[in-house]
mmCIF file of N, CA and C in Angstrom:
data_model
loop_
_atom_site.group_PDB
_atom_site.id
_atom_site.type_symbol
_atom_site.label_atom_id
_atom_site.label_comp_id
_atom_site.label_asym_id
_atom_site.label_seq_id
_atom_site.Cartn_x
_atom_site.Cartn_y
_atom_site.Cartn_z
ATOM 1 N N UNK A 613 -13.531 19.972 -15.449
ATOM 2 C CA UNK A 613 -12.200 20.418 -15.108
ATOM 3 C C UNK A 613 -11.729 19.726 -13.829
ATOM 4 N N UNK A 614 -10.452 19.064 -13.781
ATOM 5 C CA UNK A 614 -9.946 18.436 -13.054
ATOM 6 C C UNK A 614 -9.219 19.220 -11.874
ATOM 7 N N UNK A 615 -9.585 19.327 -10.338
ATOM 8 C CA UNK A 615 -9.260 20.409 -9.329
ATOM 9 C C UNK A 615 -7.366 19.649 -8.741
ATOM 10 N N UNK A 616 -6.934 20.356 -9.429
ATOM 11 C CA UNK A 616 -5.254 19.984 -8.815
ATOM 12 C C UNK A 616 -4.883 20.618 -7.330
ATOM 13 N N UNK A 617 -4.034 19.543 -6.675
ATOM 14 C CA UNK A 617 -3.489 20.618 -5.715
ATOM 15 C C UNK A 617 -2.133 20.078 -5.488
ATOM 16 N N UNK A 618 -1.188 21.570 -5.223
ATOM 17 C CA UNK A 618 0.060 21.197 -4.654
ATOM 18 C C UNK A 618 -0.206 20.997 -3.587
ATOM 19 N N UNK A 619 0.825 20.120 -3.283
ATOM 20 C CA UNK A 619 1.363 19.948 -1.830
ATOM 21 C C UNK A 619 2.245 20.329 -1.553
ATOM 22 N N UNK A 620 2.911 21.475 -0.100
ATOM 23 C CA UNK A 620 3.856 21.677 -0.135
ATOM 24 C C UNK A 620 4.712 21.204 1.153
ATOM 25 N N UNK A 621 3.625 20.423 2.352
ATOM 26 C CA UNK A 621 4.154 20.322 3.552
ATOM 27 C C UNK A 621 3.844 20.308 4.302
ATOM 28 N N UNK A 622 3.535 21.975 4.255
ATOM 29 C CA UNK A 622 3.362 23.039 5.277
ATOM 30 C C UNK A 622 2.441 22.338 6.607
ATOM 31 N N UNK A 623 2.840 22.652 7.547
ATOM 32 C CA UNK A 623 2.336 22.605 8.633
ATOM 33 C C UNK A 623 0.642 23.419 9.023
ATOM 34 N N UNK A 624 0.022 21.943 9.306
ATOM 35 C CA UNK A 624 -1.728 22.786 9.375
ATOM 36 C C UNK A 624 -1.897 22.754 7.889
ATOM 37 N N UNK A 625 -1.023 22.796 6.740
ATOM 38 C CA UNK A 625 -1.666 22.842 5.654
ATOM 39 C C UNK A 625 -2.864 22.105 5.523
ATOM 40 N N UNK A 626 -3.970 22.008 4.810
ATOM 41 C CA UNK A 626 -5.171 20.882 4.356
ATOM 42 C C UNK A 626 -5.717 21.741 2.803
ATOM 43 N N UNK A 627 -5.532 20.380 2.229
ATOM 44 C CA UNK A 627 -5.864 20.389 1.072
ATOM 45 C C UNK A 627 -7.501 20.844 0.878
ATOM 46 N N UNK A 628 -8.103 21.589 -0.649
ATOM 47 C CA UNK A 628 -9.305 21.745 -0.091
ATOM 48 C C UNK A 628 -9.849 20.230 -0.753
ATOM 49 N N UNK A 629 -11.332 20.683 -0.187
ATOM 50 C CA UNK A 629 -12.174 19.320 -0.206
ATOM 51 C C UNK A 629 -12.642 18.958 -1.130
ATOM 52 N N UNK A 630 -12.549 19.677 -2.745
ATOM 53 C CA UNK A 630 -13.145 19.566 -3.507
ATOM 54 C C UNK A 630 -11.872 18.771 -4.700
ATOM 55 N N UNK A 631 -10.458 18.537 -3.867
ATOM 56 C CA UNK A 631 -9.069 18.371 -5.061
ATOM 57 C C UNK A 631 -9.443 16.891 -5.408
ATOM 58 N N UNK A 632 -9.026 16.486 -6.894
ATOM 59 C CA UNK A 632 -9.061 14.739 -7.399
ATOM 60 C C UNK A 632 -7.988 15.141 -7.725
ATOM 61 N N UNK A 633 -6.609 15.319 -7.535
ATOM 62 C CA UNK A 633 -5.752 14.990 -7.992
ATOM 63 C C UNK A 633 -4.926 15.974 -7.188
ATOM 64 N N UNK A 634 -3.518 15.073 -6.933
ATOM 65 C CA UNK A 634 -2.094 15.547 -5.833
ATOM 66 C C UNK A 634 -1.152 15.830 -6.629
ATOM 67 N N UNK A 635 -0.195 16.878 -6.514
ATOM 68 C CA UNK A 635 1.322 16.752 -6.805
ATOM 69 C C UNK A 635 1.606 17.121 -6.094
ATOM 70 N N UNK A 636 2.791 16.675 -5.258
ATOM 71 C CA UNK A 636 3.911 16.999 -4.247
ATOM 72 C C UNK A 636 5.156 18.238 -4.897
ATOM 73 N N UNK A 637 5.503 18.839 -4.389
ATOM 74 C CA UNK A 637 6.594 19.757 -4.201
ATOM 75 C C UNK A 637 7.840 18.775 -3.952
ATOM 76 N N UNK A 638 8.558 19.130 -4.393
ATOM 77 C CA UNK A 638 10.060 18.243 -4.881
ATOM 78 C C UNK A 638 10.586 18.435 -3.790
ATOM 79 N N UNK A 639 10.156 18.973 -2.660
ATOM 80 C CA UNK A 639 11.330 19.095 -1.278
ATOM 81 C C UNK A 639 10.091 18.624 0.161
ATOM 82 N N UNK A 640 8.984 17.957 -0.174
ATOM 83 C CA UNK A 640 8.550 17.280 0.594
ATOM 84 C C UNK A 640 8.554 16.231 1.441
ATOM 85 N N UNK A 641 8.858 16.178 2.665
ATOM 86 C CA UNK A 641 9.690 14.662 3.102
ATOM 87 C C UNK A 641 8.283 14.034 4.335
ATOM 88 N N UNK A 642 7.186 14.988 4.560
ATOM 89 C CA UNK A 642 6.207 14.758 5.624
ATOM 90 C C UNK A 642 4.883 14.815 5.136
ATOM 91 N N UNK A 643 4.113 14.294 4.619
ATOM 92 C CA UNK A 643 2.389 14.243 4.349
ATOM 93 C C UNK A 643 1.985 14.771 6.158
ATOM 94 N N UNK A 644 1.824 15.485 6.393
ATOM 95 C CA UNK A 644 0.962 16.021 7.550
ATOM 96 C C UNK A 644 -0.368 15.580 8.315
ATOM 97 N N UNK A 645 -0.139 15.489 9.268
ATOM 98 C CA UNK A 645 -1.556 15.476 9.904
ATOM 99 C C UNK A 645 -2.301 15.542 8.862
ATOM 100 N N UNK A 646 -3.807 14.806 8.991
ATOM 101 C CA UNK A 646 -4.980 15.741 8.294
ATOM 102 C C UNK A 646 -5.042 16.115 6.915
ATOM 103 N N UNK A 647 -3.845 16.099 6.273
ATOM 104 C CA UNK A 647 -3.976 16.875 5.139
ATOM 105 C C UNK A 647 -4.946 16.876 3.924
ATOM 106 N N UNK A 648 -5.301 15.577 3.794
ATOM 107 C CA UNK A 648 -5.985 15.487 2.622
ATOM 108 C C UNK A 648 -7.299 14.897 3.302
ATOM 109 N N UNK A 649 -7.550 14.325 4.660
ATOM 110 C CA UNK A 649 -8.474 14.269 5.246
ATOM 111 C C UNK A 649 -9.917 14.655 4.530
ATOM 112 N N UNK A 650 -10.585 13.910 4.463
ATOM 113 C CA UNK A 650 -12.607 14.070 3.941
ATOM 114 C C UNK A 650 -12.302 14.868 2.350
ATOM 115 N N UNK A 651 -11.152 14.542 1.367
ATOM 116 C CA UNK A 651 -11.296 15.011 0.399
ATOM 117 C C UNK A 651 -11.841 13.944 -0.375
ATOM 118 N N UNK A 652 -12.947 14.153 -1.137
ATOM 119 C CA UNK A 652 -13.733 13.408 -1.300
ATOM 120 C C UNK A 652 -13.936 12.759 -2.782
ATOM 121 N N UNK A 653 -13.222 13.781 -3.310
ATOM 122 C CA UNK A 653 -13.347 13.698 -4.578
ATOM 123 C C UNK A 653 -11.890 12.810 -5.570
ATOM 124 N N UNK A 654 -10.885 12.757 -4.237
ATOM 125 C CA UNK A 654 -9.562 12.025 -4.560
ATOM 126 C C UNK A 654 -9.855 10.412 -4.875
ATOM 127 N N UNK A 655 -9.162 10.188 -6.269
ATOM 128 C CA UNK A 655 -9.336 8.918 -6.364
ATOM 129 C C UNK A 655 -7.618 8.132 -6.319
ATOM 130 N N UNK A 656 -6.826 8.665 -6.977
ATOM 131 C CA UNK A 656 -5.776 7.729 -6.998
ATOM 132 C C UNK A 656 -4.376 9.069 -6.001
ATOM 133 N N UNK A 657 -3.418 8.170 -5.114
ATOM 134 C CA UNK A 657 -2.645 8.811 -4.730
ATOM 135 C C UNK A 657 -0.818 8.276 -4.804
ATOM 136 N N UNK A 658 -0.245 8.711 -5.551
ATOM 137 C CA UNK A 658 1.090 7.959 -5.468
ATOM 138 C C UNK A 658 1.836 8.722 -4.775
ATOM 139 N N UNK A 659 2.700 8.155 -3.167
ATOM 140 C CA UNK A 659 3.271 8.824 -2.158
ATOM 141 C C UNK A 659 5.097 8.831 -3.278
ATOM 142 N N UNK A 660 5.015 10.264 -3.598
ATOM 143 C CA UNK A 660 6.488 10.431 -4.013
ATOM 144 C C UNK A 660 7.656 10.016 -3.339
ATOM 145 N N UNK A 661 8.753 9.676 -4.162
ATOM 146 C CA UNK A 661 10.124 9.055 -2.741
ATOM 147 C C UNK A 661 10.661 9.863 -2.273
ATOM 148 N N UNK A 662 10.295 11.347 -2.264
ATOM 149 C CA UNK A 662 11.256 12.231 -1.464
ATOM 150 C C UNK A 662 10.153 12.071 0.068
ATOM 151 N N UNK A 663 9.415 11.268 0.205
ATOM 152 C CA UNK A 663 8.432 11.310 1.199
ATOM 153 C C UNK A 663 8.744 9.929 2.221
ATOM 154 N N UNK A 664 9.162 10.595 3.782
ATOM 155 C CA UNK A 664 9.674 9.649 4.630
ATOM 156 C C UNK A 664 8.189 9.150 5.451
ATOM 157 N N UNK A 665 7.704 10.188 6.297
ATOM 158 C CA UNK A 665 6.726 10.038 7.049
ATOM 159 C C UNK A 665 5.284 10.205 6.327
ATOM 160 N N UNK A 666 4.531 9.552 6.565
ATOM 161 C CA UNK A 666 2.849 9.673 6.448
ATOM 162 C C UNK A 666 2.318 10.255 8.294
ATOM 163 N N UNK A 667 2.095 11.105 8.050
ATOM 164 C CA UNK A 667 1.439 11.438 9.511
ATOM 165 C C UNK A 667 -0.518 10.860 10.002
ATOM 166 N N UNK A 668 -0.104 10.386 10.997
ATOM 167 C CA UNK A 668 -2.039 10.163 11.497
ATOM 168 C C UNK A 668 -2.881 10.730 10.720
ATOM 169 N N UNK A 669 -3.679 10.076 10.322
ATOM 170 C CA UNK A 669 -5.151 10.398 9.814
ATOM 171 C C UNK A 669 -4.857 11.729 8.449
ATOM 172 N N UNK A 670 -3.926 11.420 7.569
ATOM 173 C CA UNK A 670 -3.401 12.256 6.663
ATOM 174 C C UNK A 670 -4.283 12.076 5.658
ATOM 175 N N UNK A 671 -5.199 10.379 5.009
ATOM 176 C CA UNK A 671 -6.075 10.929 4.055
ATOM 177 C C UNK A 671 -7.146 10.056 4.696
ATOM 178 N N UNK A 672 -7.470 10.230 5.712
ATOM 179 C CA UNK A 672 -8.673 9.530 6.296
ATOM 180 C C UNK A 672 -10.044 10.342 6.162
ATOM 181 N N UNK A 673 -10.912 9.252 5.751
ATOM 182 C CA UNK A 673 -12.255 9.146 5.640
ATOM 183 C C UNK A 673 -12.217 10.079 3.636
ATOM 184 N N UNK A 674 -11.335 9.760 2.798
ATOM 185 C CA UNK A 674 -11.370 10.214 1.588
ATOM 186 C C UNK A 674 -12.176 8.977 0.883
ATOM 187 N N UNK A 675 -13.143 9.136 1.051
ATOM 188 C CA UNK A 675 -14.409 7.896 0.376
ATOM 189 C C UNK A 675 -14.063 7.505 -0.790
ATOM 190 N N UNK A 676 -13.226 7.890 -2.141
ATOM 191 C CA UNK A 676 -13.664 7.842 -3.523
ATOM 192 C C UNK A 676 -12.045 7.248 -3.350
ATOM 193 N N UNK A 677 -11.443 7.329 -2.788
ATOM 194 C CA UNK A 677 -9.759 6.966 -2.963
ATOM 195 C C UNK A 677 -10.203 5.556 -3.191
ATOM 196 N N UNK A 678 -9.613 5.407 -4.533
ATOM 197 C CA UNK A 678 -9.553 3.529 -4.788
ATOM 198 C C UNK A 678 -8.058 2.906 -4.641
ATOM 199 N N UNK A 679 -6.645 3.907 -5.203
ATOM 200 C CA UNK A 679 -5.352 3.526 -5.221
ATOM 201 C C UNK A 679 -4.792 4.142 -4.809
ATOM 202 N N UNK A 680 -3.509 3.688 -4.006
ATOM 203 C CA UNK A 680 -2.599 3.918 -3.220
ATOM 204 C C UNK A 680 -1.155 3.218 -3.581
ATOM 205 N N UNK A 681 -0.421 4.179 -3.814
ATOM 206 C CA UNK A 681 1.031 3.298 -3.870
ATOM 207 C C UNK A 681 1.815 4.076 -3.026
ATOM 208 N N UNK A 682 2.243 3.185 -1.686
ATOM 209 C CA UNK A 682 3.209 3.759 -0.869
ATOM 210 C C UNK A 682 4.919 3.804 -1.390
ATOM 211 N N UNK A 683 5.699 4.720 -1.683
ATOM 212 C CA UNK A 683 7.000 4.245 -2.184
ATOM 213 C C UNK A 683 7.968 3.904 -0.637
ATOM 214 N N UNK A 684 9.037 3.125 -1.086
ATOM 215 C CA UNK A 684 10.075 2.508 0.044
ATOM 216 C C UNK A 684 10.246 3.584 0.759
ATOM 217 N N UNK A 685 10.607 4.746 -0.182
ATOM 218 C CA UNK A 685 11.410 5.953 1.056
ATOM 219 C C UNK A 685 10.289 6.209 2.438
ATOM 220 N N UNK A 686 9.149 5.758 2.444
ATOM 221 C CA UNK A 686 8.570 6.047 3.597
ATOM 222 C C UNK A 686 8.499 5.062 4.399
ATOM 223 N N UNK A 687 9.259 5.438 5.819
ATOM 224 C CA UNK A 687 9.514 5.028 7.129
ATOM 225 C C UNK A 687 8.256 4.609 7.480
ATOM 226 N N UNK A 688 7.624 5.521 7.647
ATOM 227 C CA UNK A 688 6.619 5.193 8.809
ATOM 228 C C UNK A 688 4.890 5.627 7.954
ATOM 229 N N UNK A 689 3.740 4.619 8.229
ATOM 230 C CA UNK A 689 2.664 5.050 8.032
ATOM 231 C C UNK A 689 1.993 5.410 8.856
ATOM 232 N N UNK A 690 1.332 6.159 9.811
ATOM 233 C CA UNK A 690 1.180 6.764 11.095
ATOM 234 C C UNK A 690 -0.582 6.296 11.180
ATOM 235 N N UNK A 691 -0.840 6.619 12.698
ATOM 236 C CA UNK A 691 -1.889 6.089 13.000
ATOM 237 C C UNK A 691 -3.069 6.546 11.817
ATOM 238 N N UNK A 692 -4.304 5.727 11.433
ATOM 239 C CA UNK A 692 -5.516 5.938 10.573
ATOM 240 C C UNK A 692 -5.068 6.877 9.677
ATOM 241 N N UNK A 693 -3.791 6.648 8.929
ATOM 242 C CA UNK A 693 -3.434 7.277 8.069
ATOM 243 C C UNK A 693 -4.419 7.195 6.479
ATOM 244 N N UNK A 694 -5.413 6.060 6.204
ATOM 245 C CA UNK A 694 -5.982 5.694 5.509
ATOM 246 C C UNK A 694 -7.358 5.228 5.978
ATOM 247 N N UNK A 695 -7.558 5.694 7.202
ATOM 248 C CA UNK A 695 -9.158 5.353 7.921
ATOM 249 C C UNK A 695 -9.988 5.590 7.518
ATOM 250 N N UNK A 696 -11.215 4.898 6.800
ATOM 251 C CA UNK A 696 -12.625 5.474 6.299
ATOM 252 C C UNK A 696 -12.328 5.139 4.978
ATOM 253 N N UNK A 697 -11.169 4.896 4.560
ATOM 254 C CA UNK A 697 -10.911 5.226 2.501
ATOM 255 C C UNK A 697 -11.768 4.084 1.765
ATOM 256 N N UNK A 698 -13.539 3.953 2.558
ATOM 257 C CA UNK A 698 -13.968 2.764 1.485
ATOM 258 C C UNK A 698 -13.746 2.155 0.587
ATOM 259 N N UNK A 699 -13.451 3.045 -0.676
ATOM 260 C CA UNK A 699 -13.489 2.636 -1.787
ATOM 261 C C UNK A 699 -11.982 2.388 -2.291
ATOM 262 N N UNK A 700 -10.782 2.298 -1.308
ATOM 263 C CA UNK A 700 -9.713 1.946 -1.796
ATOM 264 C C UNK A 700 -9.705 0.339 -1.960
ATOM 265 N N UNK A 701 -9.225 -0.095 -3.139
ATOM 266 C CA UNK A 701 -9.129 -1.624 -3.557
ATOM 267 C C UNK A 701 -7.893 -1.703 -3.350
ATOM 268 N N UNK A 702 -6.789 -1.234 -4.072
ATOM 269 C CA UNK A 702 -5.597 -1.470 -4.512
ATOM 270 C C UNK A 702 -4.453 -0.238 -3.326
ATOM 271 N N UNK A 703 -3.582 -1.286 -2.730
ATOM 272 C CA UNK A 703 -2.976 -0.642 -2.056
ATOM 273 C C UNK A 703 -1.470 -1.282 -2.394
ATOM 274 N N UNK A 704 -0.274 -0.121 -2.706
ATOM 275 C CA UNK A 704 0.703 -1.101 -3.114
ATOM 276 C C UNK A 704 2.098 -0.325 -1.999
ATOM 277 N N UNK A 705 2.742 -1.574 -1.230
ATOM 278 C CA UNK A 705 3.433 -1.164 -0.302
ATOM 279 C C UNK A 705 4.412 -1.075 -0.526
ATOM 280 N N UNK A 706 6.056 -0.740 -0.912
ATOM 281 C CA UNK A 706 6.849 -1.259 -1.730
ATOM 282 C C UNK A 706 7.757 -1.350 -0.527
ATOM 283 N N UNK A 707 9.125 -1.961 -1.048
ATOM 284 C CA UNK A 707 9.968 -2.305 -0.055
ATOM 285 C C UNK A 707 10.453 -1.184 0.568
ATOM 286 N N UNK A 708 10.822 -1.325 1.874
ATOM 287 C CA UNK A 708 11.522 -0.231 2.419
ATOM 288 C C UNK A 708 10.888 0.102 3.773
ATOM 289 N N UNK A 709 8.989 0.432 3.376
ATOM 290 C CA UNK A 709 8.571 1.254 4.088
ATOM 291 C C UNK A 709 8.547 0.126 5.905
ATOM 292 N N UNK A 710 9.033 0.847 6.758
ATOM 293 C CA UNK A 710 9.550 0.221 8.075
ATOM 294 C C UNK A 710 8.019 -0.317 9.286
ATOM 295 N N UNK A 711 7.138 0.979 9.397
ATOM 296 C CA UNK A 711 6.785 0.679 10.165
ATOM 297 C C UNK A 711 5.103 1.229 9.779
ATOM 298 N N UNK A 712 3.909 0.583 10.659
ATOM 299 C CA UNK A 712 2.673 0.594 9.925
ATOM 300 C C UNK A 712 1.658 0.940 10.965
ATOM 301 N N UNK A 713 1.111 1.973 11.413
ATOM 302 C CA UNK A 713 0.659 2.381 12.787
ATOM 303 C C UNK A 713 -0.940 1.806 12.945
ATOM 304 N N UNK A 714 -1.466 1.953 14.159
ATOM 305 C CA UNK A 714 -2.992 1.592 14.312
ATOM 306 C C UNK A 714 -4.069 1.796 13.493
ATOM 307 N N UNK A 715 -4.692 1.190 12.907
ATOM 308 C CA UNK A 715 -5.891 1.447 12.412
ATOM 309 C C UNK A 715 -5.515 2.255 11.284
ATOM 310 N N UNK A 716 -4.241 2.277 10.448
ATOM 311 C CA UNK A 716 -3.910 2.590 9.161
ATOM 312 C C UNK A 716 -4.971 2.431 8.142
ATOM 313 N N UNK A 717 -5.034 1.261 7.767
ATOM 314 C CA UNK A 717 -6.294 1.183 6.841
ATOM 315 C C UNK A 717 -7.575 0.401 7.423
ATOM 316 N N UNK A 718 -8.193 1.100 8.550
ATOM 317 C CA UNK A 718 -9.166 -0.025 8.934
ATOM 318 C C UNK A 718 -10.299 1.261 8.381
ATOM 319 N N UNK A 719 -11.499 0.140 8.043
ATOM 320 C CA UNK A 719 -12.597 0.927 7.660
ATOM 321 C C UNK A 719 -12.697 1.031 5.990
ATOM 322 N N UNK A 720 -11.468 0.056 5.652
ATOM 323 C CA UNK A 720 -11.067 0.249 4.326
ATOM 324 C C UNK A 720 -11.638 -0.811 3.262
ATOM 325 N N UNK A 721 -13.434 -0.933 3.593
ATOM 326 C CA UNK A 721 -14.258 -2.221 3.036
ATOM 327 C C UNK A 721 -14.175 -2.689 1.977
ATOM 328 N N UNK A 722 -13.512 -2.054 1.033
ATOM 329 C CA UNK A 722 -13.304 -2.428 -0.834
ATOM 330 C C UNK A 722 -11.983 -3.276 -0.713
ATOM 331 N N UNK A 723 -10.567 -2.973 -0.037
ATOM 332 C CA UNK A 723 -9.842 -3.533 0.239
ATOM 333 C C UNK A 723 -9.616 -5.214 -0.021
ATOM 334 N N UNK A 724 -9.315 -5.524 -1.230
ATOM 335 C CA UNK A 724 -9.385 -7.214 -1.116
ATOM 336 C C UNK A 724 -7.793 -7.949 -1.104
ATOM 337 N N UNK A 725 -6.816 -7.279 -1.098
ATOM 338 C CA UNK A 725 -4.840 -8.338 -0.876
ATOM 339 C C UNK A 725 -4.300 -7.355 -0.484
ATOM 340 N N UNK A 726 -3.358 -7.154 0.541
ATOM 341 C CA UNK A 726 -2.351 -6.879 0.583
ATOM 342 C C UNK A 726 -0.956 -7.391 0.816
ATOM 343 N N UNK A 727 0.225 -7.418 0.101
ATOM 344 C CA UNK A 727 1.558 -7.526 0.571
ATOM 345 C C UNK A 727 2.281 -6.814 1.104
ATOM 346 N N UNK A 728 2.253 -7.129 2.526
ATOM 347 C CA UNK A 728 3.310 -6.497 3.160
ATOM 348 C C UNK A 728 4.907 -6.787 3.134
ATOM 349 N N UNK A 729 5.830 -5.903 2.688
ATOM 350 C CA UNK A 729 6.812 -6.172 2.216
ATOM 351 C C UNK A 729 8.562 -6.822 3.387
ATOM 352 N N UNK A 730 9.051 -7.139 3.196
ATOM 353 C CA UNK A 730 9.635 -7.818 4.213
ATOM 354 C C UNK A 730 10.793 -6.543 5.023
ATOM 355 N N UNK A 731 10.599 -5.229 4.538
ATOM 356 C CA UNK A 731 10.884 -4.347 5.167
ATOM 357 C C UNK A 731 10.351 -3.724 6.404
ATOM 358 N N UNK A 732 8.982 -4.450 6.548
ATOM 359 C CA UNK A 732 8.037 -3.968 7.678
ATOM 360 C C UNK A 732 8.413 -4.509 8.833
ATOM 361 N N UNK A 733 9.288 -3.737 10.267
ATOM 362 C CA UNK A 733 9.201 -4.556 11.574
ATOM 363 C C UNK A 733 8.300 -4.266 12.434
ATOM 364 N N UNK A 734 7.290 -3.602 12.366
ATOM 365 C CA UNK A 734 6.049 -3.043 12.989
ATOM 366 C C UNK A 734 4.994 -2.711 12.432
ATOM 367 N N UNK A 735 4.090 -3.436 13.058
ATOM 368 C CA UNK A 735 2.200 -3.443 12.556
ATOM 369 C C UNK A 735 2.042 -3.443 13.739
ATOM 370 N N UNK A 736 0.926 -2.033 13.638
ATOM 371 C CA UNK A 736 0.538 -1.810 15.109
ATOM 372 C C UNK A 736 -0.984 -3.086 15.306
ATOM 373 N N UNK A 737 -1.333 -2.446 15.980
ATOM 374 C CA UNK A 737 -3.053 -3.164 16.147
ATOM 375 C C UNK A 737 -3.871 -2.556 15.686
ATOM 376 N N UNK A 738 -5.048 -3.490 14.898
ATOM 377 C CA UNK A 738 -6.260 -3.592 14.582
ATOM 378 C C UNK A 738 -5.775 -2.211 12.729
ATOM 379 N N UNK A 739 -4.848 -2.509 11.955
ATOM 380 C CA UNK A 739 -4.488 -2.006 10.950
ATOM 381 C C UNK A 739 -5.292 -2.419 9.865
ATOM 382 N N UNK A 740 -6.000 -3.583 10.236
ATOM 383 C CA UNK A 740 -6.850 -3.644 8.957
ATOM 384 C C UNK A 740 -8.189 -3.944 9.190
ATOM 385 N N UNK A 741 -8.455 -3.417 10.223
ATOM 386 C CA UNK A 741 -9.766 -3.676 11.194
ATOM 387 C C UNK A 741 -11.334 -3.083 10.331
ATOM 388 N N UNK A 742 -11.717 -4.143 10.227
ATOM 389 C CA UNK A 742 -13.061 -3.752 9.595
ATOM 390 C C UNK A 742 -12.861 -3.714 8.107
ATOM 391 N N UNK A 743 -12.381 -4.395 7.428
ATOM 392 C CA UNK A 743 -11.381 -4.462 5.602
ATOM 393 C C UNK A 743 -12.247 -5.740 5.428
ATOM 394 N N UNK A 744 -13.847 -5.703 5.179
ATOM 395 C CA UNK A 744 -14.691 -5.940 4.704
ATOM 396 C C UNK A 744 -14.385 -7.563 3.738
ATOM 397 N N UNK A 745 -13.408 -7.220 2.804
ATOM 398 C CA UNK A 745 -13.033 -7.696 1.616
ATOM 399 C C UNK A 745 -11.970 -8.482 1.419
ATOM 400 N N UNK A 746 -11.239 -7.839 2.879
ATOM 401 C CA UNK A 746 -9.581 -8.937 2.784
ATOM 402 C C UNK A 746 -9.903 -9.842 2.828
ATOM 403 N N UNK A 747 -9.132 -10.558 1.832
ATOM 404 C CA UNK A 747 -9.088 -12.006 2.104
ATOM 405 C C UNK A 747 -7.445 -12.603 1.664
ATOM 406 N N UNK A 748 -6.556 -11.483 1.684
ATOM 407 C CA UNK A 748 -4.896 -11.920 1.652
ATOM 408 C C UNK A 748 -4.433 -10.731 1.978
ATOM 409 N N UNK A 749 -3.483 -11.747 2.882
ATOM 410 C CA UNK A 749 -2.467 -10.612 3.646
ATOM 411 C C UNK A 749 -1.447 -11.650 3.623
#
C-alpha cells in the first residue's frame, strides 16, 4: 500500500517519514521549511504551479527521491532545498523559476545534467556542490 500525503502549507507542518507519494492542496503557494525533510521513502516529486516559494531544506536529505520537476510559477528555490537527495538523477527546471539559493542540490551524487533555464538571475554558491555525477550544466 502506497502511504499518500496531503500537503496543505501549514506552517511547522512535516510530512510523516514513512509518505512515497505528495499531493498539494489547490491553494498552496509555499512548500515550507522542512517539510518533507528525511522522508525517505519519496521517490518522484512534481512542484504544482500554484507553488511560488520552495523554502530551505524543504526535502533535504530524502535519499530515495530520484525526480524532480520544478514548475515556472516558482520564484525562488531556497537554501538546501534538495540537500542530501542522493538518489535524485533527473531534475527538471522549467522556465520562469527566478532565483536558486545555496547548496540547493549539493550532496545530490546521482545527479548527472542540468538546464538551467534563462529565467534564472541568481545562483547562490556552492548549489551543486558535491553532484558526484554532473557532468552538464
Amino acid at each position: 500500500m502506497v502511504v499518500t500525503y496531503t500537503y496543505k502549507g501549514l506552517i511547522d507542518a512535516r510530512a510523516p517519514k514513512d509518505v512515497e507519494e505528495v499531493k498539494f492542496a489547490d491553494d498552496v503557494t509555499v512548500i515550507r521549511r522542512r517539510a518533507f525533510s528525511n522522508c525517505n521513502k519519496l521517490k518522484k516529486v512534481v512542484i504544482p504551479k500554484t507553488v511560488t516559494k520552495i523554502e530551505g531544506e524543504a526535502f533535504m536529505d530524502c535519499t530515495k527521491l530520484r525526480s524532480v520537476v520544478i514548475n515556472g510559477s516558482v520564484k525562488e528555490v531556497g537554501n538546501s532545498s534538495f540537500h542530501g537527495c542522493t538518489k535524485l538523477g533527473q531534475l527538471i527546471l522549467l522556465n520562469g523559476v527566478d532565483e536558486i539559493h545555496s547548496d540547493a542540490f549539493c550532496f545530490c551524487h546521482s545527479l548527472r545534467s542540468v538546464f538551467i533555464p534563462g529565467s534564472v538571475r541568481m545562483i547562490g554558491n556552492c548549489v551543486f556542490y558535491y553532484c558526484l555525477s554532473l557532468d552538464y550544466v
